[in-house]
C-alpha cells in the first residue's frame, strides 16, 4: 500500500490560505478533455447490478430511489479498527445521461449524515470509471465545496483502490484546495489483498468487475512480486485465543461463572465505571498499534488491565472488535431473515416477538446478548451527556451483532438490522424480564 500525501499546498497557491479562492482559480478541463482511462464498456457494471437484483434499500417512491438502486454507495460495517466503512463503486455509475449527478451528491451526503459523527473510513473503487460515466471536474469541485468540515473531520482514511494515472492527475489538479491534514488521509491501494490490513474483504460487496480486474493485474505480475490472496487462510486458533473463537468454545475456556466471555466482561465493566459520560463513546477509533497489541495479549493469554491503560475509546473498540470477529454473529445466522424482515411486525407485538425469537439462541449467546444490551441501556440513559441515544447505539452495534452468512454488508441489510437493534434497546426491559 502506498500513500501520496498532498502536503506542499502553499507553494502552489502562492501562499493564499483561502480554499474558496483556490477553487475559483482551479482551471476546469472540458468533459471532452478527460484523460483516457481503462476503455472498458459499462455493460458489466449493469450486469453487476442485475446480479444483485438491482435492489435498493429505499422504497420506490423515495426521492433518491433512482440513485440508490445503482448501489454506487454502500455501507459495509466496521473496519479492523472499529471505524464505519463507506464504499463508493465507480463501476456502478451509469452513463451521464442516465444519472443525475447533483442528486448523487445529495444522496451521498444523506448517507454520510448517518455516520459522520463517528470516525469512519471511505473506500473508493476506482476501476470502471470511463469516458462514458466520468463526472465533470466542475462536479468534483462542487462536491468538494459541499463536503464541509462536518464530513471531513471524522474521516480517518480515504483509500483509492486500483488508482490510475487519471485519478492521480485529478489529485494533482485539486492539490491547491486539499488541506494538509486531509491530504495525509489519502492512500492508494494497488491490490485488493492490501485492503485486508484495513477491513475484511469478505464483508465488502466488491463488484465482480473490480475482482476480475484485480485478478487480471495480479496475473500480469512476475511471480516474485504477486501479492498474497485477498483473504489469507486462517491460522489454527491459539490455545488461549479469545478473538475469532465461537462462544460455545469460550464458554468452557475463557468465560466467567455466568458464561460471559472475558473480553466482554472486562471491557464492559471498565466502561461502566469510566465511560458512561464520555461524549461519543463507541464513535471514536483508538490507536491502531495499541488495538493490535491488546488483541494479541488476549489471544496469548496475557492479562489486560484497562484501568491501567485508562482509555475509554480503546476499551470500546476492543468490545466492538470482539463481537465483529465472532465466527457467527451474536444474534446468529438462524435469526437473520426474521430480523431483516422485523419491520413487518406490529408495534404492539414487537416485545413478545423478540422474546420468542431469542429463545432460539444458544444459552451463551442469550446470556452475552442480555449482558451487552443491559449495558447499552445504561449508556443510553446518559445520552444527554454522551450523545448516544438508542438510535445512535443501534447504528454502531447493529452491524456487529448480525451479518449474513456470506459476511457481506449492504445498505439494504444494515438499515433493517439497525432498526431491530434500536427496538431491542427500546424494549430491553420487557424483552429480558425474567
XYZ file of C-alpha atoms in Angstrom:
434
model
C 0.000 0.000 0.000
C 1.363 3.432 -0.914
C 0.346 6.795 0.425
C 0.657 10.037 -1.566
C 0.498 12.910 0.887
C -0.740 16.129 -0.666
C 1.236 18.458 1.547
C 3.066 21.084 -0.500
C -0.010 23.271 -0.935
C 1.087 26.780 -0.056
C 3.688 26.959 -2.779
C 1.120 26.003 -5.418
C -1.186 28.774 -4.235
C 1.435 31.435 -3.773
C 0.653 31.460 -0.051
C -3.115 32.025 -0.431
C -4.864 30.391 2.531
C -8.379 30.585 1.095
C -9.770 27.236 -0.127
C -12.627 29.126 -1.769
C -10.208 31.267 -3.747
C -8.304 28.172 -4.780
C -11.484 26.537 -6.027
C -12.358 29.557 -8.126
C -8.832 29.676 -9.576
C -8.826 25.989 -10.483
C -8.855 25.699 -14.256
C -11.548 23.224 -15.193
C -10.988 20.863 -18.083
C -13.836 20.381 -20.553
C -15.516 16.972 -20.481
C -14.008 16.038 -23.843
C -10.540 16.628 -22.393
C -10.772 13.890 -19.749
C -7.627 11.829 -19.715
C -8.043 8.396 -21.333
C -8.635 5.611 -18.837
C -9.310 1.907 -18.981
C -11.552 1.724 -22.075
C -14.000 -0.892 -20.825
C -17.676 -0.574 -21.645
C -20.260 -0.058 -18.938
C -22.148 -3.242 -19.764
C -20.520 -5.176 -16.931
C -21.465 -2.669 -14.298
C -25.037 -3.124 -15.371
C -24.656 -6.892 -15.027
C -23.154 -6.401 -11.576
C -26.280 -4.550 -10.530
C -28.546 -7.091 -12.186
C -26.773 -9.957 -10.406
C -27.624 -8.250 -7.152
C -31.206 -7.852 -8.230
C -30.886 -4.135 -8.936
C -32.265 -3.700 -5.465
C -32.491 -0.574 -3.362
C -32.793 -0.198 0.386
C -35.215 2.673 -0.301
C -38.890 2.418 -1.287
C -39.682 3.130 -4.927
C -41.305 6.492 -4.094
C -38.276 7.798 -2.193
C -36.719 10.817 -3.978
C -33.340 9.031 -4.011
C -34.625 5.652 -5.179
C -33.297 6.113 -8.721
C -29.804 6.736 -7.283
C -29.839 4.048 -4.576
C -30.865 1.299 -6.996
C -27.476 1.514 -8.739
C -25.728 0.625 -5.449
C -22.973 3.140 -6.122
C -22.709 3.925 -2.409
C -22.703 1.207 0.250
C -22.062 0.943 3.972
C -20.066 -2.133 4.991
C -19.971 -2.354 8.761
C -16.725 -1.541 10.594
C -13.090 -1.762 9.554
C -10.415 -3.568 11.563
C -10.117 -0.593 13.914
C -13.762 -0.015 14.742
C -14.489 2.692 12.165
C -17.553 2.676 9.917
C -16.791 1.810 6.288
C -18.414 3.739 3.427
C -17.812 2.329 -0.075
C -18.111 4.175 -3.407
C -18.186 1.971 -6.550
C -17.215 3.896 -9.693
C -18.059 0.972 -11.983
C -21.702 1.134 -10.902
C -22.126 4.698 -12.109
C -24.274 4.582 -15.251
C -23.573 6.802 -18.289
C -24.039 10.563 -17.888
C -27.485 10.695 -19.452
C -28.803 8.071 -17.007
C -27.579 9.692 -13.792
C -28.443 12.961 -12.075
C -25.049 13.848 -10.632
C -26.418 16.560 -8.366
C -28.848 14.063 -6.874
C -25.993 11.571 -6.467
C -24.115 14.184 -4.462
C -27.151 14.843 -2.258
C -27.655 11.097 -1.756
C -24.017 10.663 -0.743
C -24.422 13.464 1.794
C -27.621 11.919 3.135
C -25.862 8.564 3.567
C -22.849 10.111 5.272
C -25.062 12.194 7.571
C -25.895 8.995 9.480
C -22.244 8.216 10.153
C -20.113 11.379 10.129
C -20.476 11.881 13.878
C -18.426 8.672 14.205
C -14.920 8.031 12.950
C -15.226 6.474 9.504
C -13.234 5.132 6.561
C -14.039 5.789 2.890
C -13.081 3.186 0.273
C -13.284 4.266 -3.363
C -13.146 1.509 -6.011
C -11.877 3.477 -8.990
C -11.876 0.770 -11.654
C -14.769 1.149 -14.073
C -14.728 4.917 -14.363
C -14.725 5.579 -18.115
C -15.317 8.441 -20.517
C -18.983 7.400 -20.520
C -19.611 7.821 -16.817
C -16.934 10.194 -15.507
C -18.395 13.235 -13.756
C -17.134 16.617 -14.867
C -14.381 18.398 -12.975
C -16.879 21.131 -12.167
C -18.975 18.491 -10.378
C -15.924 17.366 -8.424
C -15.235 20.976 -7.488
C -18.829 21.444 -6.322
C -18.677 18.167 -4.412
C -15.594 19.293 -2.525
C -17.376 22.521 -1.618
C -20.442 20.592 -0.399
C -18.433 18.393 1.940
C -17.541 20.858 4.659
C -15.708 20.246 7.932
C -18.635 18.220 9.270
C -17.807 15.469 6.773
C -14.016 15.795 6.752
C -13.402 15.995 10.495
C -14.021 12.343 11.370
C -12.937 10.643 8.162
C -9.807 8.802 9.251
C -8.723 7.471 5.873
C -9.646 7.592 2.193
C -8.460 4.503 0.299
C -8.367 4.736 -3.500
C -8.339 1.189 -4.866
C -6.726 0.484 -8.260
C -5.615 4.085 -8.901
C -4.827 5.106 -12.468
C -2.929 7.998 -13.976
C -6.297 9.733 -14.342
C -7.110 9.760 -10.628
C -3.549 10.705 -9.710
C -3.798 13.650 -12.113
C -7.105 14.724 -10.587
C -5.499 14.782 -7.140
C -2.663 16.918 -8.523
C -5.218 19.343 -10.006
C -7.003 19.537 -6.668
C -3.804 19.883 -4.670
C -4.309 23.613 -4.049
C -7.670 23.052 -2.370
C -6.921 19.922 -0.313
C -5.780 20.710 3.198
C -2.553 19.319 4.610
C -4.489 17.285 7.190
C -6.905 15.782 4.655
C -4.096 15.065 2.200
C -2.429 12.829 4.773
C -5.553 10.664 4.907
C -5.399 9.727 1.203
C -3.915 6.299 0.462
C -3.514 4.316 -2.747
C -4.372 0.596 -2.701
C -2.961 -1.285 -5.684
C -4.415 -4.748 -4.989
C -7.459 -5.993 -3.092
C -5.231 -8.120 -0.876
C -3.811 -4.901 0.593
C -7.293 -3.987 1.819
C -7.195 -6.877 4.309
C -4.978 -4.711 6.508
C -7.857 -2.260 6.818
C -11.074 -4.258 6.504
C -12.089 -7.861 5.965
C -12.820 -8.046 2.244
C -15.481 -10.714 2.859
C -17.711 -8.050 4.394
C -17.436 -5.806 1.324
C -19.732 -6.335 -1.651
C -16.924 -5.875 -4.165
C -18.295 -5.703 -7.738
C -17.367 -8.684 -9.924
C -15.807 -6.310 -12.404
C -13.409 -4.987 -9.778
C -12.460 -8.518 -8.656
C -11.846 -9.582 -12.264
C -9.655 -6.548 -12.872
C -7.680 -7.285 -9.706
C -7.133 -10.891 -10.874
C -6.001 -9.597 -14.253
C -3.346 -7.225 -12.913
C -2.134 -9.796 -10.377
C -1.636 -12.363 -13.134
C 0.337 -9.844 -15.183
C 2.968 -9.533 -12.446
C 6.113 -11.557 -12.176
C 5.704 -14.498 -9.756
C 8.173 -12.936 -7.317
C 6.019 -9.826 -6.810
C 2.489 -11.270 -6.904
C 0.660 -10.102 -3.747
C -0.988 -12.598 -1.429
C -4.584 -13.790 -1.716
C -7.430 -11.391 -0.899
C -8.440 -13.416 2.144
C -5.409 -15.242 3.554
C -6.033 -18.715 5.020
C -6.937 -18.726 8.702
C -4.317 -19.982 11.138
C -5.424 -22.560 13.709
C -6.507 -20.815 16.939
C -4.062 -20.465 19.787
C -4.876 -22.460 22.939
C -5.793 -19.251 24.779
C -7.287 -17.386 21.810
C -10.349 -15.257 22.527
C -10.905 -13.330 19.288
C -12.444 -15.214 16.374
C -13.470 -18.151 18.579
C -17.056 -19.489 18.870
C -18.905 -18.509 22.033
C -19.543 -22.197 22.703
C -15.784 -22.763 22.927
C -15.172 -19.647 25.026
C -17.856 -20.771 27.443
C -15.558 -23.568 28.586
C -12.201 -21.815 28.334
C -12.490 -18.025 28.536
C -15.716 -17.040 30.249
C -16.685 -16.186 33.803
C -19.045 -18.175 36.023
C -22.062 -16.575 34.307
C -20.819 -17.553 30.841
C -19.835 -14.007 29.791
C -16.654 -14.001 27.662
C -13.728 -12.405 29.499
C -13.232 -9.736 26.827
C -16.842 -8.630 27.124
C -16.762 -8.674 30.911
C -13.504 -6.687 31.157
C -14.398 -4.017 28.588
C -17.972 -3.508 29.775
C -17.092 -3.313 33.476
C -14.376 -0.771 32.710
C -16.760 1.283 30.562
C -19.499 1.123 33.208
C -17.107 2.664 35.707
C -15.331 5.125 33.425
C -17.144 5.675 30.124
C -20.860 6.242 30.613
C -20.497 10.016 30.494
C -17.895 10.098 27.726
C -19.248 12.032 24.750
C -19.172 9.986 21.574
C -18.406 6.702 23.301
C -18.286 3.959 20.609
C -17.977 6.617 17.890
C -14.241 7.185 18.151
C -11.442 4.913 16.972
C -8.360 4.082 19.031
C -4.630 3.901 18.431
C -4.176 1.224 15.777
C -0.967 -0.224 17.253
C -2.493 -0.378 20.721
C -5.591 -2.171 19.422
C -3.377 -4.819 17.791
C -1.319 -5.137 20.962
C -4.370 -5.661 23.201
C -5.841 -8.228 20.835
C -2.546 -10.108 20.750
C -2.332 -10.075 24.551
C -5.809 -11.558 24.889
C -5.059 -14.245 22.302
C -1.787 -15.095 24.047
C -3.446 -15.490 27.419
C -1.846 -12.379 28.910
C -3.702 -10.210 31.383
C -5.171 -6.917 30.138
C -5.864 -4.183 32.657
C -7.973 -1.416 31.144
C -7.767 0.623 34.344
C -4.014 0.946 33.853
C -4.462 1.813 30.168
C -7.116 4.397 31.134
C -8.519 4.737 27.595
C -12.299 4.599 27.225
C -12.211 4.553 23.428
C -9.705 1.691 23.381
C -11.988 -0.492 25.532
C -14.974 0.467 23.344
C -13.120 -0.514 20.150
C -11.974 -3.825 21.655
C -15.558 -4.695 22.609
C -16.838 -3.983 19.094
C -13.938 -5.893 17.550
C -14.614 -8.925 19.742
C -18.243 -9.044 18.586
C -17.344 -8.424 14.943
C -14.765 -11.233 14.863
C -17.048 -13.951 16.223
C -17.256 -16.768 13.637
C -21.038 -16.494 13.853
C -22.766 -13.257 14.895
C -24.137 -12.926 18.415
C -27.709 -12.909 17.034
C -26.883 -15.965 14.862
C -27.488 -16.690 11.197
C -30.697 -18.508 12.116
C -32.356 -15.215 13.079
C -31.071 -13.244 10.090
C -34.236 -13.370 7.958
C -36.528 -12.734 10.922
C -34.520 -9.668 11.912
C -34.184 -8.222 8.398
C -37.959 -8.545 7.989
C -38.820 -7.372 11.503
C -40.281 -4.120 10.171
C -43.368 -6.141 9.242
C -44.164 -6.875 12.904
C -46.888 -4.734 14.510
C -45.651 -2.360 17.210
C -47.855 -3.945 19.858
C -46.415 -7.401 19.159
C -42.738 -6.477 18.932
C -41.639 -7.267 22.504
C -43.299 -10.679 22.516
C -41.987 -11.425 19.036
C -38.410 -10.598 20.068
C -38.719 -12.739 23.212
C -39.861 -15.667 21.095
C -37.042 -15.125 18.585
C -34.371 -15.023 21.275
C -35.468 -18.359 22.703
C -33.760 -19.977 19.711
C -30.370 -18.556 20.724
C -27.813 -20.857 22.346
C -27.527 -20.184 26.066
C -24.114 -18.498 25.744
C -25.426 -16.166 23.029
C -28.515 -15.220 25.014
C -26.518 -14.577 28.191
C -23.950 -12.442 26.377
C -26.621 -10.530 24.439
C -28.574 -9.717 27.592
C -25.393 -8.571 29.353
C -24.473 -6.335 26.402
C -27.945 -4.840 25.875
C -28.405 -4.064 29.567
C -25.065 -2.255 29.495
C -26.005 -0.305 26.359
C -29.219 0.737 28.098
C -27.023 2.269 30.806
C -25.070 4.121 28.120
C -28.283 5.415 26.533
C -29.572 6.582 29.923
C -26.705 9.116 29.894
C -27.385 10.241 26.318
C -27.834 13.890 27.280
C -24.146 13.849 28.168
C -22.629 11.177 25.931
C -24.937 11.857 22.918
C -25.503 8.122 22.430
C -29.242 7.518 22.141
C -30.684 4.095 21.370
C -30.792 5.077 17.697
C -27.135 6.090 17.707
C -26.089 2.945 19.560
C -28.043 0.855 17.052
C -26.078 2.381 14.157
C -22.837 1.457 15.923
C -23.745 -2.018 17.162
C -26.243 -3.323 14.590
C -23.596 -4.477 12.062
C -21.561 -6.004 14.916
C -24.487 -8.093 16.179
C -25.651 -9.590 12.887
C -24.475 -10.165 9.325
C -25.327 -12.591 6.552
C -23.595 -15.934 6.056
C -21.614 -14.517 3.143
C -20.322 -11.913 5.661
C -21.015 -9.014 3.293
C -22.954 -5.942 4.433
C -25.092 -3.658 2.279
C -27.327 -0.687 2.973
C -30.388 -2.821 2.208
C -29.471 -5.120 5.122
C -27.883 -2.647 7.517
C -30.995 -0.468 7.745
C -33.291 -3.267 8.984
C -30.586 -4.658 11.297
C -30.033 -1.250 12.884
C -33.793 -0.784 13.213
C -34.161 -4.114 15.030
C -31.254 -3.223 17.329
C -32.897 0.086 18.223
C -36.190 -1.644 19.010
C -34.363 -4.230 21.120
C -32.797 -1.390 23.125
C -36.123 0.436 23.418
C -37.863 -2.710 24.698
C -34.989 -4.302 26.621
C -36.832 -4.314 29.966
C -39.814 -6.154 28.502
C -37.682 -8.491 26.425
C -35.319 -9.585 29.187
C -37.813 -9.702 32.061
C -37.296 -12.987 33.868
